[in-house]
Short mmCIF file of C-alpha atoms in Angstrom, two decimals:
data_model
loop_
_atom_site.label_atom_id
_atom_site.label_comp_id
_atom_site.label_asym_id
_atom_site.label_seq_id
_atom_site.Cartn_x
_atom_site.Cartn_y
_atom_site.Cartn_z
CA MET A 706 135.47 84.06 115.14
CA ASP A 707 132.37 84.75 116.50
CA PHE A 708 129.86 81.96 116.13
CA ASN A 709 127.13 84.21 114.39
CA PHE A 710 129.36 85.91 111.75
CA LYS A 711 130.83 82.71 110.91
CA LYS A 712 127.55 81.38 109.83
CA TYR A 713 126.69 84.38 108.30
CA LEU A 714 129.91 83.97 105.99
CA LEU A 715 129.78 80.00 105.79
CA SER A 716 125.71 80.79 104.32
CA LEU A 717 126.73 83.47 101.87
CA ILE A 718 129.90 81.51 100.57
CA ALA A 719 127.29 78.76 99.68
CA LEU A 720 124.93 81.20 98.17
CA ILE A 721 127.45 82.14 95.77
CA LEU A 722 128.98 78.82 95.02
CA ILE A 723 125.24 77.68 94.00
CA THR A 724 124.54 80.17 92.25
CA GLY A 725 127.79 80.52 90.29
CA CYS A 726 129.07 83.76 91.31
CA ASP A 727 126.25 85.78 90.75
CA VAL A 728 124.24 86.85 94.03
CA LEU A 729 120.43 85.56 92.66
CA PRO A 730 117.12 86.68 94.16
CA ASP A 731 115.01 84.26 96.00
CA VAL A 732 112.57 83.55 93.62
CA GLU A 733 109.21 84.93 95.89
CA GLY A 734 106.46 84.00 93.43
CA GLU A 735 106.35 80.37 94.26
CA TYR A 736 103.79 78.77 97.11
CA LEU A 737 101.62 81.98 96.88
CA ILE A 738 98.10 82.93 96.16
CA GLY A 739 98.14 85.78 94.03
CA ASN A 740 101.54 88.20 94.34
CA SER A 741 103.39 89.07 97.38
CA LEU A 742 102.23 92.05 99.11
CA ASP A 743 103.88 95.50 99.47
CA SER A 744 103.97 99.13 100.53
CA ILE A 745 103.01 100.33 97.29
CA SER A 746 100.03 99.11 95.65
CA SER A 747 99.86 97.84 92.22
CA GLN A 748 99.73 100.67 89.32
CA SER A 749 97.58 101.09 86.50
CA ASP A 750 98.56 103.24 83.23
CA GLN A 751 95.84 102.49 81.30
CA GLY A 752 93.84 105.36 79.99
CA ASN A 753 94.01 108.14 82.48
CA SER A 754 94.08 106.27 85.57
CA GLN A 755 97.27 106.83 87.32
CA ILE A 756 96.56 106.62 90.58
CA VAL A 757 98.98 104.86 93.52
CA SER A 758 98.49 104.34 97.26
CA PHE A 759 101.20 103.91 99.52
CA PHE A 760 102.01 103.85 103.16
CA ASP A 761 104.59 106.68 104.17
CA SER A 762 106.69 105.17 106.97
CA LYS A 763 107.82 108.38 107.55
CA ILE A 764 104.61 109.95 108.91
CA LYS A 765 102.75 106.58 108.99
CA LYS A 766 99.96 107.65 106.70
CA ILE A 767 98.50 106.07 103.54
CA HIS A 768 98.70 108.68 100.71
CA ILE A 769 96.12 107.91 97.45
CA PHE A 770 98.06 110.03 94.92
CA ASP A 771 97.17 110.79 91.40
CA LEU A 772 100.16 110.68 89.28
CA GLN A 773 98.54 112.25 86.18
CA ASN A 774 98.43 115.64 88.14
CA LEU A 775 101.23 114.94 90.59
CA GLN A 776 98.95 115.57 93.89
CA THR A 777 97.99 113.96 96.79
CA GLN A 778 93.90 112.88 96.74
CA GLN A 779 93.45 112.05 100.17
CA SER A 780 95.68 110.93 103.25
CA PHE A 781 94.46 108.49 106.17
CA ASN A 782 95.81 107.47 109.43
CA VAL A 783 96.28 103.77 110.16
CA LYS A 784 95.40 101.82 113.12
CA ASN A 785 98.54 100.29 114.70
CA PRO A 786 101.12 102.76 112.79
CA LYS A 787 104.23 100.68 114.25
CA ASP A 788 103.11 97.98 112.02
CA ASP A 789 104.18 97.33 108.58
CA HIS A 790 101.44 97.80 106.12
CA TYR A 791 100.48 96.48 102.84
CA LEU A 792 98.12 97.92 100.33
CA VAL A 793 95.48 96.50 97.61
CA ALA A 794 93.78 99.27 95.59
CA ASN A 795 91.20 99.61 92.92
CA ASN A 796 93.19 102.71 91.40
CA ASP A 797 89.83 104.41 91.25
CA MET A 798 90.25 106.40 94.57
CA SER A 799 87.10 105.20 95.95
CA TYR A 800 88.99 102.94 98.59
CA VAL A 801 92.11 101.19 99.45
CA ILE A 802 92.68 97.82 101.30
CA ASP A 803 95.27 98.19 103.94
CA LEU A 804 96.72 94.71 105.26
CA SER A 805 99.10 94.49 108.35
CA PRO A 806 100.26 91.61 110.64
CA SER A 807 97.51 92.56 113.43
CA GLN A 808 94.14 93.59 111.32
CA MET A 809 92.75 94.35 107.48
CA SER A 810 91.10 98.01 107.38
CA ILE A 811 89.44 99.11 104.10
CA TYR A 812 89.72 103.23 104.02
CA ARG A 813 87.20 105.03 101.75
CA SER A 814 86.80 107.96 99.87
CA THR A 815 84.06 109.02 101.76
CA GLY A 816 86.42 109.85 104.99
CA THR A 817 85.16 106.34 106.52
CA ALA A 818 87.13 103.34 107.57
CA ILE A 819 85.65 99.86 108.09
CA HIS A 820 88.14 97.85 110.09
CA ASN A 821 88.72 93.95 110.48
CA PRO A 822 86.12 92.63 107.76
CA ILE A 823 87.38 89.22 108.41
CA ARG A 824 90.33 88.11 110.86
CA PHE A 825 93.26 85.93 110.41
CA ASN A 826 95.30 84.40 112.93
CA GLY A 827 98.46 84.64 110.51
CA ARG A 828 100.36 87.06 108.90
CA PRO A 829 98.92 87.90 105.39
CA ILE A 830 101.68 87.46 102.65
CA SER A 831 99.84 87.46 99.14
CA ALA A 832 96.86 89.05 97.76
CA ALA A 833 94.63 88.55 94.63
CA PHE A 834 92.40 91.35 93.62
CA ALA A 835 89.66 91.06 90.33
CA LYS A 836 89.49 94.82 90.38
CA ALA A 837 86.45 94.88 88.37
CA ALA A 838 84.51 92.29 90.33
CA GLY A 839 85.47 93.84 93.63
CA ARG A 840 86.87 90.55 94.69
CA LEU A 841 89.62 90.05 97.17
CA VAL A 842 91.69 86.84 98.34
CA VAL A 843 93.77 87.24 101.31
CA TYR A 844 96.27 84.22 101.86
CA ASP A 845 98.41 84.36 105.20
CA ASP A 846 101.14 82.23 106.59
CA LEU A 847 98.63 79.81 108.13
CA ALA A 848 97.79 78.94 104.78
CA SER A 849 94.06 80.42 105.45
CA VAL A 850 92.18 81.79 102.63
CA GLY A 851 89.81 84.99 103.14
CA PHE A 852 87.48 86.21 100.97
CA LEU A 853 85.84 89.48 100.14
CA GLN A 854 82.95 90.97 98.10
CA LEU A 855 83.26 94.51 97.75
CA ASP A 856 80.91 97.45 96.11
CA PRO A 857 81.89 100.04 94.28
CA SER A 858 82.41 102.26 97.25
CA GLY A 859 84.17 99.84 99.42
CA GLU A 860 81.55 98.44 101.46
CA VAL A 861 81.81 94.80 102.02
CA THR A 862 78.88 93.04 101.07
CA ASP A 863 80.11 89.48 101.13
CA SER A 864 83.22 87.65 103.26
CA TRP A 865 84.48 84.33 104.21
CA VAL A 866 87.70 82.41 105.47
CA GLY A 867 88.47 79.51 104.28
CA GLY A 868 91.07 76.58 105.87
CA PRO A 869 94.09 74.83 103.76
CA VAL A 870 92.80 71.39 103.44
CA ILE A 871 90.37 71.35 100.31
CA SER A 872 90.10 67.86 99.21
CA GLN A 873 90.63 64.56 100.66
CA ASN A 874 93.28 66.02 103.10
CA HIS A 875 95.15 67.50 99.93
CA SER A 876 96.10 71.03 100.80
CA ILE A 877 96.85 74.39 99.12
CA VAL A 878 100.12 74.82 98.22
CA SER A 879 99.49 77.78 95.73
CA GLY A 880 96.63 79.71 93.65
CA ASP A 881 95.39 83.12 91.94
CA LEU A 882 92.25 84.66 90.88
CA SER A 883 90.96 84.39 87.54
CA PRO A 884 90.45 88.53 85.93
CA ASP A 885 86.75 88.33 86.34
CA GLY A 886 87.25 87.01 90.13
CA GLN A 887 84.50 84.08 89.59
CA THR A 888 87.08 81.08 89.79
CA LEU A 889 90.07 80.94 92.20
CA LEU A 890 92.57 78.13 91.08
CA LEU A 891 94.50 76.67 93.47
CA GLY A 892 97.25 74.08 93.27
CA LEU A 893 97.03 71.23 96.00
CA SER A 894 99.32 69.21 97.62
CA SER A 895 98.26 65.97 95.38
CA GLY A 896 99.52 68.02 92.12
CA ASP A 897 95.97 68.27 91.11
CA LEU A 898 94.23 71.46 90.29
CA ALA A 899 91.10 72.71 92.75
CA ILE A 900 88.56 74.92 90.56
CA ILE A 901 86.95 76.92 93.28
CA ASP A 902 83.44 79.05 92.54
CA VAL A 903 84.49 81.81 94.25
CA THR A 904 80.38 83.28 94.83
CA GLN A 905 79.20 80.00 95.78
CA SER A 906 82.16 79.22 98.29
CA MET A 907 80.70 82.77 99.75
CA ALA A 908 77.42 81.94 99.96
CA ASN A 909 77.84 78.33 101.50
CA GLN A 910 80.60 79.40 103.68
CA SER A 911 82.23 76.44 102.85
CA TRP A 912 84.71 75.17 99.68
CA VAL A 913 82.89 74.61 96.25
CA TYR A 914 85.23 72.94 93.99
CA GLU A 915 86.09 70.85 91.02
CA ILE A 916 89.11 68.86 91.11
CA ALA A 917 91.13 68.74 87.64
CA PRO A 918 93.14 65.63 88.60
CA LEU A 919 96.59 66.91 86.83
CA GLY A 920 98.67 64.53 89.11
CA ILE A 921 101.76 66.62 88.24
CA ASN A 922 104.65 67.04 90.97
CA ASP A 923 104.08 70.10 93.09
CA ILE A 924 102.48 72.74 91.54
CA LYS A 925 104.46 75.78 92.74
CA TRP A 926 103.32 78.93 90.54
CA ILE A 927 99.83 79.55 89.11
CA ALA A 928 99.17 82.55 86.86
CA PRO A 929 95.44 83.03 85.26
CA LEU A 930 95.72 84.45 81.26
CA SER A 931 92.08 84.90 80.97
CA ASN A 932 88.97 83.60 82.34
CA THR A 933 89.78 80.20 80.78
CA GLN A 934 93.39 79.58 80.48
CA ALA A 935 96.58 79.88 83.07
CA LEU A 936 100.21 78.92 83.19
CA LEU A 937 101.20 76.51 86.08
CA GLN A 938 104.79 75.43 86.49
CA ASP A 939 105.54 72.37 88.83
CA GLN A 940 109.22 70.71 89.49
CA SER A 941 110.27 70.04 85.68
CA SER A 942 107.83 71.85 83.48
CA LEU A 943 105.54 75.00 82.42
CA ILE A 944 101.96 74.24 81.58
CA LEU A 945 99.60 75.98 79.66
CA TYR A 946 96.31 74.71 81.04
CA ASP A 947 92.63 75.20 79.84
CA TYR A 948 90.78 75.06 83.43
CA GLN A 949 87.50 75.91 81.72
CA ASN A 950 87.40 72.49 79.45
CA LYS A 951 90.37 70.50 81.70
CA GLN A 952 92.95 70.28 79.29
CA VAL A 953 96.20 70.40 78.93
CA VAL A 954 97.20 73.05 76.07
CA ASP A 955 100.94 73.00 75.93
CA THR A 956 104.10 72.08 78.20
CA MET A 957 107.71 73.10 78.09
CA ALA A 958 110.37 71.14 79.99
CA MET A 959 111.64 73.79 82.49
CA SER A 960 113.06 73.06 85.94
CA SER A 961 111.89 75.17 88.66
CA LEU A 962 115.34 75.29 90.04
CA ARG A 963 116.51 77.19 87.16
CA VAL A 964 113.51 79.77 87.03
CA THR A 965 115.29 83.25 87.87
CA LEU A 966 111.97 85.39 87.97
CA TYR A 967 108.26 85.00 87.72
CA SER A 968 105.92 87.88 86.46
CA LYS A 969 102.15 88.52 86.25
CA GLN A 970 102.05 91.78 85.35
CA ASN A 971 99.97 92.23 81.91
CA ASP A 972 101.22 89.27 80.20
CA PRO A 973 102.31 86.17 82.50
CA HIS A 974 105.81 84.94 81.76
CA VAL A 975 109.31 83.24 83.25
CA LEU A 976 112.56 83.86 83.28
CA TYR A 977 115.07 81.02 83.50
CA LYS A 978 118.65 79.45 82.79
CA ASN A 979 118.92 76.20 80.81
CA ASP A 980 121.56 74.40 81.09
CA LEU A 981 124.28 76.54 79.19
CA GLY A 982 123.39 79.47 81.55
CA HIS A 983 121.28 80.98 78.79
CA THR A 984 118.60 83.31 80.02
CA ILE A 985 115.60 82.36 78.38
CA LEU A 986 112.24 84.19 78.62
CA VAL A 987 108.76 82.05 78.27
CA TYR A 988 105.43 83.69 77.51
CA VAL A 989 102.20 82.25 75.56
CA GLN A 990 101.44 83.80 72.08
CA GLY A 991 99.40 82.43 69.31
CA GLY A 992 97.62 80.02 71.98
CA SER A 993 100.96 78.11 72.81
CA LEU A 994 104.21 78.61 75.28
CA GLN A 995 106.79 80.48 73.33
CA SER A 996 110.64 81.07 74.34
CA ARG A 997 113.31 83.53 73.34
CA GLN A 998 116.87 83.55 74.13
CA MET A 999 117.68 86.67 75.78
CA ILE A 1000 121.22 87.54 74.11
CA HIS A 1001 121.74 91.07 75.40
CA LEU A 1002 121.83 89.51 78.96
CA GLN A 1003 123.86 86.37 77.81
CA SER A 1004 127.41 88.25 79.17
CA SER A 1005 125.68 91.17 81.41
CA LYS A 1006 126.16 91.14 85.02
CA ARG A 1007 123.10 92.52 85.41
CA ILE A 1008 120.58 90.26 87.31
CA PRO A 1009 116.79 90.72 86.24
CA ILE A 1010 114.76 91.19 89.07
CA GLN A 1011 111.28 92.52 87.78
CA SER A 1012 109.95 92.40 84.78
CA VAL A 1013 106.67 93.64 82.68
CA LEU A 1014 105.64 92.27 79.30
CA ASN A 1015 102.63 94.19 77.68
CA GLN A 1016 102.20 92.28 74.13
CA SER A 1017 99.15 94.44 72.77
CA SER A 1018 101.64 97.50 73.05
CA ASN A 1019 104.66 95.93 72.11
CA VAL A 1020 106.80 96.53 74.82
CA TRP A 1021 108.64 94.45 77.44
CA ASN A 1022 110.44 96.51 80.63
CA LEU A 1023 113.06 94.93 82.63
CA ILE A 1024 114.47 96.04 85.77
CA THR A 1025 117.74 95.00 86.46
CA HIS A 1026 120.22 94.86 89.21
CA THR A 1027 124.20 94.65 89.17
CA PRO A 1028 125.56 93.31 92.46
CA THR A 1029 128.87 94.25 93.93
CA TYR A 1030 130.01 91.11 95.62
CA ASN A 1031 130.38 92.56 98.81
CA LEU A 1032 128.11 90.93 101.15
CA ASN A 1033 125.37 92.13 99.00
CA ILE A 1034 122.49 89.50 99.86
CA PHE A 1035 119.36 90.19 98.42
CA ASP A 1036 116.48 90.63 101.33
CA PRO A 1037 113.82 87.57 100.90
CA LYS A 1038 110.90 89.63 102.08
CA GLY A 1039 111.18 92.45 99.50
CA ALA A 1040 109.16 92.76 96.41
CA TYR A 1041 111.03 92.10 93.62
CA ILE A 1042 112.07 95.73 92.12
CA ASN A 1043 112.64 96.57 96.12
CA ILE A 1044 114.58 93.25 96.67
CA THR A 1045 117.45 95.93 96.69
CA SER A 1046 117.74 99.73 96.81
CA LYS A 1047 120.59 100.02 95.34
CA LYS A 1048 122.30 99.74 91.32
CA ARG A 1049 118.95 99.39 89.50
CA SER A 1050 118.57 99.76 86.01
CA ALA A 1051 115.15 99.87 83.84
CA GLU A 1052 115.78 98.72 80.41
CA SER A 1053 112.90 98.79 77.86
CA TYR A 1054 112.09 96.78 74.40
CA ARG A 1055 110.14 96.87 71.44
CA PHE A 1056 109.19 93.73 71.99
CA ASN A 1057 108.72 92.13 68.47
CA ASP A 1058 112.64 92.87 67.55
CA MET A 1059 113.64 93.50 70.38
CA LEU A 1060 115.02 96.93 69.59
CA ASN A 1061 116.43 98.79 72.74
CA LEU A 1062 114.00 101.82 73.63
CA SER A 1063 115.42 103.46 76.62
CA ASN A 1064 118.16 102.92 79.27
CA ARG A 1065 118.24 104.45 82.62
CA GLU A 1066 119.34 104.41 86.18
CA LEU A 1067 117.06 104.29 88.90
CA PRO A 1068 117.45 105.94 91.97
CA ASP A 1069 118.93 104.51 94.84
CA GLN A 1070 117.01 104.08 98.47
CA ALA A 1071 113.77 104.81 97.05
CA GLN A 1072 110.90 102.32 96.93
CA LEU A 1073 110.17 101.57 93.46
CA LYS A 1074 106.72 100.30 91.75
CA GLN A 1075 106.67 99.49 87.97
CA ALA A 1076 103.59 100.37 85.32
CA SER A 1077 103.87 99.76 81.99
CA HIS A 1078 105.42 102.77 80.89
CA PHE A 1079 106.52 104.56 83.88
CA ILE A 1080 108.22 103.72 87.31
CA PHE A 1081 106.73 105.42 90.66
CA ALA A 1082 109.87 106.23 92.96
CA LEU A 1083 109.07 106.95 96.98
CA PHE A 1084 112.06 108.77 98.34
CA PRO A 1085 112.83 108.12 102.39
CA SER A 1086 111.95 111.40 103.47
CA GLU A 1087 109.81 113.06 106.36
CA LEU A 1088 109.04 116.34 103.95
CA GLY A 1089 107.27 113.80 101.58
CA TYR A 1090 109.44 113.13 98.11
CA ILE A 1091 108.64 111.34 95.10
CA GLU A 1092 109.55 110.94 91.13
CA LYS A 1093 107.26 109.44 88.49
CA ILE A 1094 110.16 108.17 85.88
CA PRO A 1095 108.96 107.52 82.41
CA LEU A 1096 110.35 104.42 80.96
CA LEU A 1097 110.24 104.83 77.15
CA SER A 1098 112.34 107.93 77.11
CA GLU A 1099 114.86 109.82 78.36
CA GLU A 1100 112.87 112.82 79.64
CA PRO A 1101 113.57 113.79 83.36
CA ALA A 1102 111.48 112.47 86.14
CA GLU A 1103 108.65 114.45 87.07
CA LYS A 1104 108.90 115.39 90.74
CA MET A 1105 106.89 116.38 93.88
CA LYS A 1106 108.41 117.33 97.03
CA ASN A 1107 106.78 118.23 100.72
CA PHE A 1108 103.64 117.01 100.69
CA ASN A 1109 103.71 115.89 103.84
CA LEU A 1110 104.96 119.50 105.20
CA HIS A 1111 100.78 119.95 106.11
CA TYR A 1112 101.00 116.97 108.19
CA ILE A 1113 104.21 118.00 110.02
CA LYS A 1114 103.31 121.28 110.86
CA LYS A 1115 99.96 120.12 112.98
#
């Protein structure tokens, strides 16, 4: 037997044994600042803003797309088109930030571009963006942390790159940016929390911070809930922490080894398996941690791969995958919803009583991006083909084809 195939087969058997015959996705939310990067920007469906930007690998362009009217607003040629390209956008079409292994670029609606406003020696792996404040934090695989301050047009007004050591030789392990962009929360190797003053750190070109001496065991995941509170996950518990008053508000015992999904979308929450193998949803409500057993997932073979909770709209949207058990190993580099390209489904629920509102199969092969009430699907078509798929109804998807035809003819 070929050695590489034997090694692959043994890895597969070990994975199946560990997960109890379910092929589970790697939990990518851990040990990052912000969220993993994607070739499709995060979407907004608040008000009339339905803007998405994406890197079309077929023609090597970035498109800014208006999903309200299903039309391309602007397109840009990228530098180093053979690279992977990951996008961060402010959802009002004024600019889009392009991150690749070799450089960073900012493409502005004026038609101008800013290349390499900051430089990394590592590969960018995650980012946090406070859109209203125009503050971007980028984290690379060498644990460098880059800061950008952008004005509404995408002009860079301040920047700085910091190293991974913060306090007394303790290094960064995780983090995220407060919604107002004023505070960067960083979990340290000491188990303490570093509360970074973003404005002063850029002004001083050095870390300006306070240390909250939590002394817990490895802060693997941080999700700000507001400008004063955040969720922290260590090895054995989920913690609701008030970082303004330096107080633990609530805790819940939960082994990080049993976490199957982290989500920071709208209302941060966690899905995990308890000792009985039941799927539990943990979220914050009324100033404390709440848990809810997901009865409908008890006997299901569906595996949650992405979740969006919006308590103000009383909606929970869950994306699941049904594995086929035939050498189906998830690509750990993919975003959750794109961790596999087949057998994905969307389930929508009225959150207060978990009434099912809709179920629909999602298209195979397409790259997907989820908002609260719809999914954007980009198909692997050189001519260009996208769909906007509603989540709260069974209405047919809105489609647009051939938006690349103009560029191909050239």
